[in-house]
Amino acid sequence: MYKNYLFDLYGTLVDIHTDEGKKSLWHGFKNLLAMYGAKYKTKELQRKYNELCEKAKKAVPATKYTDEPEPELLDVFKGLVTEKGAECSDELAAFLAASFRAMSLKYIKLYDGALDLLRSLKEAGGKVYLLSNAQSSFTKPELKLLGIYDEFDGIVISSDEGCKKPDIKFYQTILKRYKLKKSETIMIGNDYITDIKGSHDAGLASLYLHTNISSEIEGEFLANYKVMDGSLKKVKKLLLK
């Protein structure tokens, strides 16, 4: 049995579907921004959003990542307001980010057995950590919504670090921050590249979980364990045997 369990979030513990391309999102978000002094036309807003995302990506210091940077989008939401000459506090930026995310959601829910898995590992003496490619301003409220925020012994989110899986620097960050030994640690995730190849390159064991969000495996498959039917009950048996 391992002592430390690193979990991916979306597609592993959480089933989610978002649509940032739907017209209702951009129309509603346009109206919300207007209430805070930032008036856009819908197409203009989409262009400015994409432009600010690229700008934020280029602003990430090269020392933080190996191949591809992960920007913090709070600066994007703040920029959407200040570009129109209005003021935007950190609190307003966080509200706008959460609102944008909520408008994009079709659904979000825990996979069956997710909470039981986390608690069972902890009851057996293990520690559970979250290692997620995500925006902190989106993910932390969603963790609280789903009731699992306090289940983790540590949370590391890519937007906070400037890099993301499969970047070895992202894995090194969580190992160093929580003083985890590689031999005692396993990564559990649903993506055979970001979760499995990334953890392999970082010197970690891994368990692959194929879910409805997983892409098809086309390259080298490096997982130490695998569950191909999305069953977290089977994951639990493998990890606690």
Coordinates of N, CA and C in Angstrom, one line a residue:
M1 N 0.8 -1.2 0.0 CA 0.0 0.0 0.0 C 0.9 1.2 0.0
Y2 N 0.5 2.2 -0.7 CA 1.2 3.5 -0.8 C 0.7 4.4 0.4
K3 N 1.5 5.4 0.7 CA 1.2 6.3 1.8 C 0.6 7.6 1.3
N4 N 0.9 8.0 0.0 CA 0.4 9.2 -0.5 C -0.3 9.0 -1.9
Y5 N -1.5 9.6 -2.0 CA -2.3 9.4 -3.2 C -2.5 10.7 -3.9
L6 N -2.0 10.9 -5.1 CA -2.2 12.2 -5.8 C -3.3 11.9 -6.8
F7 N -4.4 12.8 -6.7 CA -5.5 12.6 -7.5 C -5.7 13.7 -8.5
D8 N -5.9 13.4 -9.8 CA -6.5 14.3 -10.8 C -7.9 14.5 -10.3
L9 N -8.5 15.6 -10.8 CA -9.9 15.9 -10.4 C -10.9 15.7 -11.5
Y10 N -10.9 16.5 -12.5 CA -12.0 16.4 -13.6 C -11.7 15.2 -14.5
G11 N -12.7 14.3 -14.5 CA -12.6 13.1 -15.2 C -12.1 11.9 -14.4
T12 N -11.7 12.2 -13.2 CA -11.2 11.1 -12.3 C -12.1 11.0 -11.0
L13 N -12.3 12.1 -10.3 CA -13.2 12.2 -9.2 C -14.5 12.9 -9.5
V14 N -14.4 13.8 -10.5 CA -15.6 14.6 -10.8 C -16.0 14.5 -12.3
D15 N -17.2 14.3 -12.5 CA -17.8 14.3 -13.9 C -18.3 15.7 -14.2
I16 N -17.8 16.2 -15.3 CA -18.2 17.6 -15.6 C -18.3 17.8 -17.1
H17 N -19.2 18.7 -17.4 CA -19.3 19.1 -18.8 C -19.6 20.6 -18.9
T18 N -18.7 21.3 -19.6 CA -18.8 22.8 -19.8 C -18.9 23.1 -21.3
D19 N -19.4 24.2 -21.6 CA -19.5 24.7 -22.9 C -19.3 26.2 -23.0
E20 N -18.0 26.6 -23.3 CA -17.7 28.0 -23.3 C -18.0 28.6 -24.7
G21 N -18.6 27.8 -25.6 CA -18.9 28.4 -26.9 C -20.4 28.8 -27.1
K22 N -21.2 28.4 -26.1 CA -22.6 28.7 -26.2 C -22.9 30.2 -26.2
K23 N -23.9 30.6 -27.0 CA -24.2 32.0 -27.1 C -24.8 32.6 -25.8
S24 N -25.5 31.8 -25.1 CA -26.2 32.3 -23.9 C -25.1 32.6 -22.8
L25 N -24.0 32.0 -22.8 CA -22.9 32.3 -21.9 C -22.4 33.7 -22.2
W26 N -22.0 34.0 -23.4 CA -21.4 35.2 -23.8 C -22.4 36.4 -23.7
H27 N -23.7 36.1 -24.0 CA -24.7 37.1 -23.9 C -24.9 37.5 -22.4
G28 N -25.0 36.5 -21.6 CA -25.2 36.7 -20.1 C -24.0 37.4 -19.5
F29 N -22.8 37.0 -19.9 CA -21.6 37.5 -19.3 C -21.4 39.0 -19.7
K30 N -21.8 39.2 -21.0 CA -21.8 40.6 -21.5 C -22.6 41.5 -20.6
N31 N -23.8 41.1 -20.3 CA -24.7 41.8 -19.5 C -24.2 42.0 -18.1
L32 N -23.6 41.0 -17.5 CA -23.0 41.1 -16.2 C -21.9 42.1 -16.1
L33 N -21.0 42.1 -17.1 CA -19.9 43.1 -17.2 C -20.4 44.5 -17.3
A34 N -21.5 44.7 -18.1 CA -22.1 46.0 -18.2 C -22.5 46.6 -16.9
M35 N -23.0 45.7 -16.0 CA -23.4 46.2 -14.7 C -22.3 46.8 -13.9
Y36 N -21.1 46.4 -14.2 CA -19.9 46.9 -13.5 C -19.1 47.9 -14.3
G37 N -19.8 48.5 -15.3 CA -19.2 49.6 -16.1 C -18.3 49.1 -17.3
A38 N -18.4 47.9 -17.7 CA -17.6 47.4 -18.8 C -18.6 46.9 -19.9
K39 N -18.9 47.8 -20.9 CA -19.8 47.5 -21.9 C -19.2 47.0 -23.2
Y40 N -19.6 45.8 -23.6 CA -19.1 45.1 -24.8 C -20.2 44.7 -25.7
K41 N -19.9 44.6 -26.9 CA -20.7 43.8 -27.8 C -20.3 42.3 -27.7
T42 N -21.2 41.4 -28.0 CA -20.9 40.0 -27.7 C -19.6 39.5 -28.4
K43 N -19.5 39.8 -29.7 CA -18.3 39.3 -30.5 C -17.0 40.0 -30.0
E44 N -17.2 41.3 -29.7 CA -16.1 42.0 -29.1 C -15.6 41.4 -27.8
L45 N -16.5 41.0 -27.0 CA -16.2 40.4 -25.7 C -15.4 39.1 -25.9
Q46 N -15.8 38.3 -26.8 CA -15.2 37.0 -27.1 C -13.7 37.3 -27.6
R47 N -13.6 38.2 -28.5 CA -12.3 38.5 -29.0 C -11.3 39.0 -27.9
K48 N -11.9 39.9 -27.1 CA -11.0 40.5 -26.0 C -10.7 39.4 -25.0
Y49 N -11.6 38.6 -24.7 CA -11.3 37.5 -23.7 C -10.2 36.6 -24.2
N50 N -10.2 36.2 -25.5 CA -9.2 35.4 -26.1 C -7.8 36.1 -26.1
E51 N -7.9 37.4 -26.4 CA -6.7 38.2 -26.5 C -6.0 38.3 -25.1
L52 N -6.8 38.5 -24.1 CA -6.3 38.6 -22.7 C -5.8 37.3 -22.2
C53 N -6.4 36.2 -22.7 CA -5.9 34.9 -22.3 C -4.5 34.6 -22.9
E54 N -4.3 35.0 -24.1 CA -3.0 34.8 -24.7 C -2.0 35.7 -24.1
K55 N -2.4 36.9 -23.7 CA -1.5 37.9 -23.0 C -1.1 37.3 -21.7
A56 N -2.0 36.7 -20.9 CA -1.7 36.2 -19.6 C -0.8 35.0 -19.7
K57 N -1.0 34.2 -20.8 CA -0.1 33.0 -21.0 C 1.3 33.5 -21.3
K58 N 1.5 34.5 -22.1 CA 2.9 35.0 -22.4 C 3.5 35.7 -21.2
A59 N 2.7 36.1 -20.2 CA 3.3 36.8 -19.1 C 3.8 35.8 -18.0
V60 N 3.5 34.5 -18.1 CA 4.1 33.6 -17.1 C 5.6 33.5 -17.3
P61 N 6.3 33.7 -16.2 CA 7.8 33.6 -16.3 C 8.3 32.2 -16.8
A62 N 9.3 32.3 -17.6 CA 9.8 31.0 -18.2 C 10.4 30.1 -17.2
T63 N 10.7 30.6 -16.1 CA 11.3 29.7 -15.0 C 10.3 28.8 -14.4
K64 N 9.0 29.1 -14.6 CA 7.9 28.3 -13.9 C 7.5 27.1 -14.7
Y65 N 7.9 26.9 -15.9 CA 7.4 25.8 -16.7 C 8.5 25.3 -17.6
T66 N 8.3 24.1 -18.1 CA 9.2 23.5 -19.1 C 8.8 23.6 -20.5
D67 N 7.6 23.3 -20.8 CA 7.1 23.3 -22.2 C 6.0 24.3 -22.5
E68 N 5.0 24.4 -21.6 CA 3.8 25.2 -21.8 C 3.4 25.9 -20.5
P69 N 3.2 27.2 -20.5 CA 2.8 27.9 -19.3 C 1.3 27.7 -19.0
E70 N 0.9 27.9 -17.8 CA -0.5 27.9 -17.4 C -0.8 29.2 -16.7
P71 N -1.6 30.1 -17.4 CA -1.8 31.4 -16.9 C -2.9 31.4 -15.8
E72 N -2.9 32.5 -15.0 CA -4.0 32.7 -14.0 C -5.0 33.6 -14.6
L73 N -6.2 33.1 -14.8 CA -7.2 33.8 -15.5 C -7.9 34.9 -14.7
L74 N -7.6 35.0 -13.5 CA -8.2 36.2 -12.7 C -7.8 37.5 -13.3
D75 N -6.5 37.5 -13.8 CA -6.0 38.7 -14.5 C -6.8 39.0 -15.7
V76 N -7.3 38.0 -16.4 CA -8.1 38.2 -17.6 C -9.5 38.8 -17.3
F77 N -10.1 38.3 -16.2 CA -11.4 38.9 -15.8 C -11.3 40.3 -15.3
K78 N -10.2 40.6 -14.6 CA -10.0 41.9 -14.2 C -9.7 42.8 -15.4
G79 N -9.0 42.3 -16.4 CA -8.7 43.1 -17.6 C -9.9 43.4 -18.4
L80 N -10.9 42.5 -18.4 CA -12.1 42.8 -19.2 C -12.8 44.0 -18.6
V81 N -12.7 44.3 -17.3 CA -13.3 45.5 -16.7 C -12.4 46.7 -16.9
T82 N -11.2 46.6 -16.6 CA -10.3 47.8 -16.7 C -10.0 48.2 -18.1
E83 N -10.2 47.3 -19.1 CA -10.0 47.7 -20.5 C -11.1 48.8 -20.9
K84 N -12.2 48.8 -20.2 CA -13.3 49.7 -20.5 C -13.2 50.9 -19.5
G85 N -12.1 51.1 -18.8 CA -12.0 52.2 -17.9 C -12.7 52.2 -16.6
A86 N -13.2 51.0 -16.3 CA -13.8 50.8 -15.0 C -12.9 50.2 -14.0
E87 N -13.2 50.2 -12.7 CA -12.3 49.7 -11.7 C -12.8 48.2 -11.4
C88 N -11.8 47.4 -11.0 CA -12.0 46.0 -10.7 C -11.2 45.5 -9.5
S89 N -11.8 45.3 -8.4 CA -11.1 44.8 -7.3 C -10.8 43.3 -7.4
D90 N -9.9 42.7 -6.6 CA -9.7 41.3 -6.6 C -11.0 40.5 -6.3
E91 N -11.8 41.0 -5.4 CA -13.0 40.4 -5.1 C -14.0 40.3 -6.3
L92 N -14.1 41.4 -7.0 CA -14.9 41.5 -8.2 C -14.4 40.5 -9.3
A93 N -13.1 40.5 -9.5 CA -12.5 39.6 -10.5 C -12.9 38.1 -10.1
A94 N -12.8 37.8 -8.8 CA -13.1 36.4 -8.4 C -14.6 36.1 -8.7
F95 N -15.4 37.1 -8.4 CA -16.9 36.9 -8.6 C -17.2 36.7 -10.1
L96 N -16.5 37.5 -11.0 CA -16.7 37.4 -12.4 C -16.2 36.0 -12.9
A97 N -15.1 35.6 -12.4 CA -14.6 34.3 -12.8 C -15.6 33.2 -12.4
A98 N -16.1 33.2 -11.2 CA -17.0 32.2 -10.7 C -18.3 32.2 -11.5
S99 N -18.7 33.4 -11.9 CA -20.0 33.6 -12.6 C -19.8 33.1 -14.1
F100 N -18.6 33.3 -14.7 CA -18.3 32.8 -16.0 C -18.4 31.3 -16.0
R101 N -17.7 30.7 -15.0 CA -17.7 29.3 -14.9 C -19.1 28.7 -14.7
A102 N -19.9 29.3 -13.8 CA -21.2 28.8 -13.6 C -22.1 28.9 -14.9
M103 N -21.9 30.0 -15.6 CA -22.7 30.1 -16.9 C -22.3 29.1 -17.9
S104 N -21.0 28.6 -17.8 CA -20.5 27.6 -18.8 C -20.9 26.2 -18.5
L105 N -21.3 25.9 -17.2 CA -21.5 24.6 -16.8 C -22.8 24.0 -17.3
K106 N -22.7 22.8 -17.8 CA -23.9 22.0 -18.1 C -24.3 21.1 -16.9
Y107 N -23.2 20.5 -16.3 CA -23.4 19.7 -15.1 C -22.1 19.5 -14.4
I108 N -22.1 19.2 -13.1 CA -21.0 18.9 -12.4 C -21.4 18.0 -11.2
K109 N -20.7 16.8 -11.1 CA -21.1 15.9 -10.0 C -19.9 15.0 -9.7
L110 N -19.9 14.4 -8.5 CA -18.9 13.4 -8.2 C -19.3 12.1 -8.9
Y111 N -18.2 11.4 -9.3 CA -18.5 10.0 -9.7 C -18.9 9.2 -8.5
D112 N -19.6 8.1 -8.8 CA -20.0 7.2 -7.8 C -18.8 6.6 -7.1
G113 N -18.8 6.7 -5.8 CA -17.6 6.2 -5.0 C -16.5 7.1 -4.7
A114 N -16.5 8.3 -5.3 CA -15.4 9.2 -5.1 C -15.2 9.6 -3.7
L115 N -16.2 10.0 -3.0 CA -16.0 10.4 -1.6 C -15.6 9.2 -0.7
D116 N -16.2 8.1 -0.9 CA -15.9 6.9 -0.2 C -14.4 6.5 -0.4
L117 N -13.9 6.6 -1.6 CA -12.5 6.3 -1.9 C -11.6 7.2 -1.2
L118 N -11.8 8.5 -1.2 CA -10.9 9.4 -0.5 C -10.9 9.1 1.0
R119 N -12.1 8.9 1.6 CA -12.2 8.7 3.0 C -11.6 7.4 3.4
S120 N -11.8 6.4 2.6 CA -11.2 5.0 2.9 C -9.7 5.0 2.9
L121 N -9.1 5.7 1.9 CA -7.7 5.8 1.9 C -7.1 6.5 3.1
K122 N -7.8 7.5 3.6 CA -7.4 8.3 4.8 C -7.6 7.4 6.1
E123 N -8.7 6.7 6.1 CA -9.0 5.8 7.2 C -7.9 4.7 7.4
A124 N -7.3 4.3 6.2 CA -6.3 3.3 6.2 C -4.9 3.9 6.5
G125 N -4.9 5.2 6.8 CA -3.6 5.8 7.2 C -2.9 6.5 6.1
G126 N -3.5 6.6 4.9 CA -2.9 7.3 3.8 C -3.2 8.8 3.8
K127 N -2.5 9.6 2.9 CA -2.8 11.0 2.7 C -3.2 11.2 1.3
V128 N -4.2 12.0 1.1 CA -4.7 12.3 -0.3 C -4.5 13.7 -0.7
Y129 N -4.0 13.9 -1.9 CA -3.7 15.2 -2.4 C -4.3 15.4 -3.8
L130 N -4.6 16.7 -4.1 CA -5.2 17.0 -5.4 C -4.1 17.6 -6.3
L131 N -3.9 17.1 -7.5 CA -3.0 17.7 -8.4 C -3.7 17.9 -9.7
S132 N -4.2 19.1 -10.0 CA -5.2 19.3 -11.0 C -4.7 20.4 -12.0
N133 N -4.9 20.1 -13.3 CA -4.8 21.2 -14.3 C -6.1 21.9 -14.3
A134 N -6.1 23.1 -13.8 CA -7.3 23.9 -13.6 C -7.1 25.3 -13.2
Q135 N -8.1 26.1 -13.2 CA -8.1 27.4 -12.7 C -8.5 27.4 -11.2
S136 N -7.7 27.9 -10.4 CA -8.0 28.0 -8.9 C -9.4 28.7 -8.7
S137 N -9.6 29.7 -9.4 CA -10.8 30.5 -9.2 C -12.1 29.7 -9.6
F138 N -11.9 28.7 -10.5 CA -13.0 27.9 -10.8 C -13.1 26.7 -9.9
T139 N -12.0 26.1 -9.6 CA -11.9 24.8 -9.0 C -12.2 24.8 -7.5
K140 N -11.6 25.7 -6.8 CA -11.9 25.8 -5.3 C -13.3 25.9 -5.0
P141 N -14.1 26.8 -5.6 CA -15.5 26.9 -5.3 C -16.2 25.6 -5.7
E142 N -15.8 24.9 -6.7 CA -16.4 23.7 -7.1 C -16.1 22.5 -6.1
L143 N -14.9 22.5 -5.6 CA -14.6 21.5 -4.6 C -15.5 21.7 -3.3
K144 N -15.7 23.0 -3.0 CA -16.6 23.2 -1.8 C -18.1 22.9 -2.2
L145 N -18.5 23.2 -3.4 CA -19.8 22.8 -3.8 C -20.1 21.3 -3.7
L146 N -19.1 20.6 -4.1 CA -19.2 19.1 -4.1 C -18.9 18.5 -2.8
G147 N -18.5 19.3 -1.8 CA -18.2 18.8 -0.5 C -16.9 18.0 -0.3
I148 N -15.9 18.2 -1.1 CA -14.7 17.5 -1.0 C -13.5 18.3 -0.7
Y149 N -13.7 19.6 -0.6 CA -12.5 20.5 -0.4 C -11.7 20.1 0.8
D150 N -12.3 19.8 1.9 CA -11.6 19.5 3.1 C -11.2 18.1 3.2
E151 N -11.4 17.3 2.2 CA -11.0 15.9 2.2 C -9.5 15.7 1.9
F152 N -8.9 16.8 1.3 CA -7.5 16.7 0.8 C -6.5 17.2 1.8
D153 N -5.4 16.5 1.9 CA -4.3 16.9 2.8 C -3.5 18.0 2.2
G154 N -3.7 18.2 0.9 CA -3.0 19.3 0.2 C -3.6 19.4 -1.2
I155 N -3.6 20.7 -1.7 CA -4.2 20.9 -3.0 C -3.2 21.8 -3.8
V156 N -2.9 21.3 -5.1 CA -2.0 22.0 -6.0 C -2.7 22.1 -7.3
I157 N -2.9 23.4 -7.7 CA -3.7 23.7 -8.9 C -2.8 24.4 -9.9
S158 N -2.8 24.1 -11.2 CA -1.9 24.5 -12.2 C -1.9 26.1 -12.3
S159 N -3.0 26.7 -12.2 CA -3.0 28.2 -12.4 C -2.2 28.9 -11.3
D160 N -2.1 28.3 -10.2 CA -1.4 28.9 -9.1 C 0.1 28.7 -9.3
E161 N 0.5 27.8 -10.1 CA 1.9 27.4 -10.2 C 2.6 27.9 -11.5
G162 N 1.7 28.2 -12.5 CA 2.3 28.6 -13.8 C 2.7 27.5 -14.7
C163 N 2.4 26.3 -14.3 CA 2.7 25.1 -15.2 C 1.6 24.0 -14.9
K164 N 1.6 23.0 -15.7 CA 0.6 22.0 -15.6 C 1.1 20.6 -16.0
K165 N 0.4 19.6 -15.6 CA 0.7 18.2 -16.1 C 0.7 18.2 -17.6
P166 N 1.6 17.5 -18.2 CA 2.5 16.5 -17.7 C 3.9 17.1 -17.3
D167 N 4.0 18.4 -17.2 CA 5.3 19.1 -16.9 C 5.9 18.5 -15.6
I168 N 7.1 18.0 -15.7 CA 7.7 17.4 -14.5 C 7.8 18.4 -13.4
K169 N 7.9 19.7 -13.7 CA 8.0 20.8 -12.7 C 6.7 20.8 -11.8
F170 N 5.6 20.5 -12.4 CA 4.3 20.5 -11.6 C 4.3 19.3 -10.6
Y171 N 4.8 18.2 -11.1 CA 4.9 17.0 -10.1 C 6.0 17.3 -9.0
Q172 N 7.1 17.9 -9.4 CA 8.1 18.2 -8.4 C 7.6 19.2 -7.4
T173 N 6.7 20.1 -7.8 CA 6.1 21.1 -6.9 C 5.4 20.4 -5.7
I174 N 4.5 19.5 -6.0 CA 3.8 18.8 -5.0 C 4.6 17.9 -4.1
L175 N 5.6 17.2 -4.7 CA 6.5 16.4 -4.0 C 7.3 17.2 -3.0
K176 N 7.8 18.3 -3.4 CA 8.7 19.2 -2.6 C 7.8 19.9 -1.5
R177 N 6.7 20.4 -1.9 CA 5.9 21.2 -0.9 C 5.4 20.3 0.2
Y178 N 5.0 19.1 0.0 CA 4.5 18.2 1.1 C 5.5 17.2 1.5
K179 N 6.7 17.3 1.0 CA 7.8 16.4 1.4 C 7.4 14.9 1.3
L180 N 7.0 14.6 0.0 CA 6.6 13.3 -0.3 C 7.7 12.4 -0.9
K181 N 7.8 11.2 -0.5 CA 8.8 10.3 -1.1 C 8.2 9.7 -2.3
K182 N 9.0 9.6 -3.4 CA 8.5 9.1 -4.6 C 8.0 7.6 -4.5
S183 N 8.8 6.8 -3.7 CA 8.5 5.4 -3.6 C 7.2 5.2 -2.8
E184 N 6.7 6.2 -2.1 CA 5.5 6.0 -1.3 C 4.3 6.7 -1.9
T185 N 4.5 7.2 -3.1 CA 3.4 8.0 -3.7 C 3.0 7.4 -5.1
I186 N 1.7 7.6 -5.3 CA 1.1 7.1 -6.6 C 0.1 8.2 -7.1
M187 N 0.1 8.3 -8.4 CA -0.8 9.2 -9.1 C -2.0 8.5 -9.7
I188 N -3.2 9.0 -9.5 CA -4.4 8.4 -10.0 C -5.1 9.4 -10.9
G189 N -5.3 9.0 -12.2 CA -5.9 10.0 -13.1 C -6.4 9.3 -14.4
N190 N -7.2 10.0 -15.2 CA -7.9 9.5 -16.3 C -7.3 9.9 -17.7
D191 N -6.1 10.5 -17.6 CA -5.5 10.9 -18.9 C -4.1 10.2 -19.0
Y192 N -4.0 9.5 -20.1 CA -2.8 8.6 -20.2 C -1.5 9.4 -20.5
I193 N -1.7 10.7 -20.9 CA -0.5 11.5 -21.1 C -0.2 12.4 -19.8
T194 N -1.2 13.3 -19.5 CA -0.9 14.2 -18.4 C -0.7 13.6 -17.1
D195 N -1.6 12.6 -16.8 CA -1.5 11.9 -15.5 C -0.5 10.7 -15.5
I196 N -0.5 9.9 -16.5 CA 0.3 8.7 -16.5 C 1.7 8.9 -17.0
K197 N 1.8 9.4 -18.2 CA 3.2 9.7 -18.7 C 3.9 10.8 -17.8
G198 N 3.1 11.8 -17.4 CA 3.7 12.8 -16.6 C 4.2 12.3 -15.3
S199 N 3.5 11.5 -14.6 CA 3.9 10.9 -13.3 C 5.1 9.9 -13.6
H200 N 5.0 9.2 -14.6 CA 6.1 8.2 -15.0 C 7.4 9.0 -15.1
D201 N 7.4 10.1 -15.9 CA 8.6 10.9 -16.1 C 9.1 11.5 -14.8
A202 N 8.2 11.7 -13.9 CA 8.6 12.3 -12.6 C 9.0 11.2 -11.6
G203 N 9.0 9.9 -12.0 CA 9.5 8.9 -11.2 C 8.4 8.3 -10.2
L204 N 7.2 8.4 -10.6 CA 6.1 8.0 -9.7 C 5.3 6.8 -10.3
A205 N 4.8 6.0 -9.5 CA 3.8 5.0 -9.9 C 2.5 5.6 -10.3
S206 N 1.7 4.9 -11.0 CA 0.4 5.5 -11.4 C -0.7 4.5 -11.6
L207 N -1.9 4.9 -11.5 CA -3.1 4.1 -11.7 C -4.0 4.9 -12.7
Y208 N -4.2 4.2 -13.8 CA -5.1 4.9 -14.9 C -6.5 4.4 -14.7
L209 N -7.4 5.4 -14.8 CA -8.8 5.2 -14.7 C -9.5 5.7 -16.0
H210 N -10.1 4.8 -16.8 CA -10.7 5.3 -18.0 C -12.2 5.6 -17.7
T211 N -12.5 6.9 -18.0 CA -13.9 7.3 -17.7 C -14.5 7.9 -19.0
N212 N -15.7 8.5 -18.9 CA -16.4 9.0 -20.0 C -15.7 10.3 -20.6
I213 N -14.8 10.9 -19.8 CA -14.1 12.1 -20.3 C -12.7 11.7 -20.9
S214 N -12.2 10.5 -20.7 CA -10.9 10.1 -21.1 C -10.8 10.1 -22.6
S215 N -9.6 10.4 -23.1 CA -9.4 10.3 -24.6 C -8.9 8.8 -24.8
E216 N -8.9 8.4 -26.1 CA -8.5 7.1 -26.4 C -7.0 7.0 -26.3
I217 N -6.5 5.9 -25.8 CA -5.0 5.6 -25.7 C -4.4 5.3 -27.0
E218 N -3.5 6.1 -27.5 CA -2.9 5.9 -28.8 C -1.4 5.7 -28.7
G219 N -0.8 6.2 -27.6 CA 0.6 6.1 -27.5 C 1.0 5.0 -26.5
E220 N 2.3 5.1 -26.0 CA 2.8 4.2 -25.0 C 2.0 4.3 -23.8
F221 N 1.6 3.2 -23.2 CA 0.8 3.2 -22.0 C 1.7 2.8 -20.8
L222 N 1.9 3.7 -19.9 CA 2.9 3.5 -18.8 C 2.4 3.3 -17.4
A223 N 1.1 3.1 -17.3 CA 0.5 2.9 -16.0 C 0.9 1.6 -15.3
N224 N 1.0 1.7 -14.0 CA 1.3 0.5 -13.2 C 0.1 -0.3 -13.0
Y225 N -1.0 0.4 -12.9 CA -2.4 -0.3 -12.7 C -3.4 0.4 -13.6
K226 N -4.4 -0.3 -13.9 CA -5.5 0.3 -14.8 C -6.8 -0.2 -14.4
V227 N -7.8 0.6 -14.5 CA -9.2 0.3 -14.4 C -9.9 0.9 -15.6
M228 N -10.4 0.1 -16.5 CA -10.9 0.5 -17.8 C -12.4 0.8 -17.9
D229 N -13.1 0.5 -16.8 CA -14.6 0.7 -16.8 C -15.0 1.9 -15.9
G230 N -14.1 2.7 -15.5 CA -14.5 3.9 -14.7 C -14.9 3.6 -13.2
S231 N -14.7 2.4 -12.8 CA -15.2 2.0 -11.4 C -14.2 2.4 -10.3
L232 N -14.7 3.4 -9.5 CA -13.8 3.8 -8.4 C -13.8 2.8 -7.3
K233 N -14.8 1.9 -7.3 CA -14.8 0.8 -6.3 C -13.6 -0.2 -6.6
K234 N -13.4 -0.4 -7.9 CA -12.2 -1.2 -8.3 C -10.9 -0.5 -8.0
V235 N -10.9 0.8 -8.1 CA -9.7 1.6 -7.8 C -9.4 1.4 -6.3
K236 N -10.5 1.5 -5.5 CA -10.3 1.3 -4.0 C -9.7 -0.1 -3.7
K237 N -10.2 -1.1 -4.3 CA -9.7 -2.5 -4.1 C -8.2 -2.6 -4.4
L238 N -7.9 -2.0 -5.6 CA -6.5 -2.1 -6.0 C -5.5 -1.3 -5.0
L239 N -6.0 -0.2 -4.6 CA -5.1 0.6 -3.7 C -5.0 0.2 -2.3
L240 N -6.0 -0.6 -1.9 CA -6.1 -1.0 -0.5 C -5.8 -2.5 -0.3
K241 N -5.5 -3.2 -1.4 CA -5.2 -4.6 -1.2 C -3.9 -4.9 -0.5

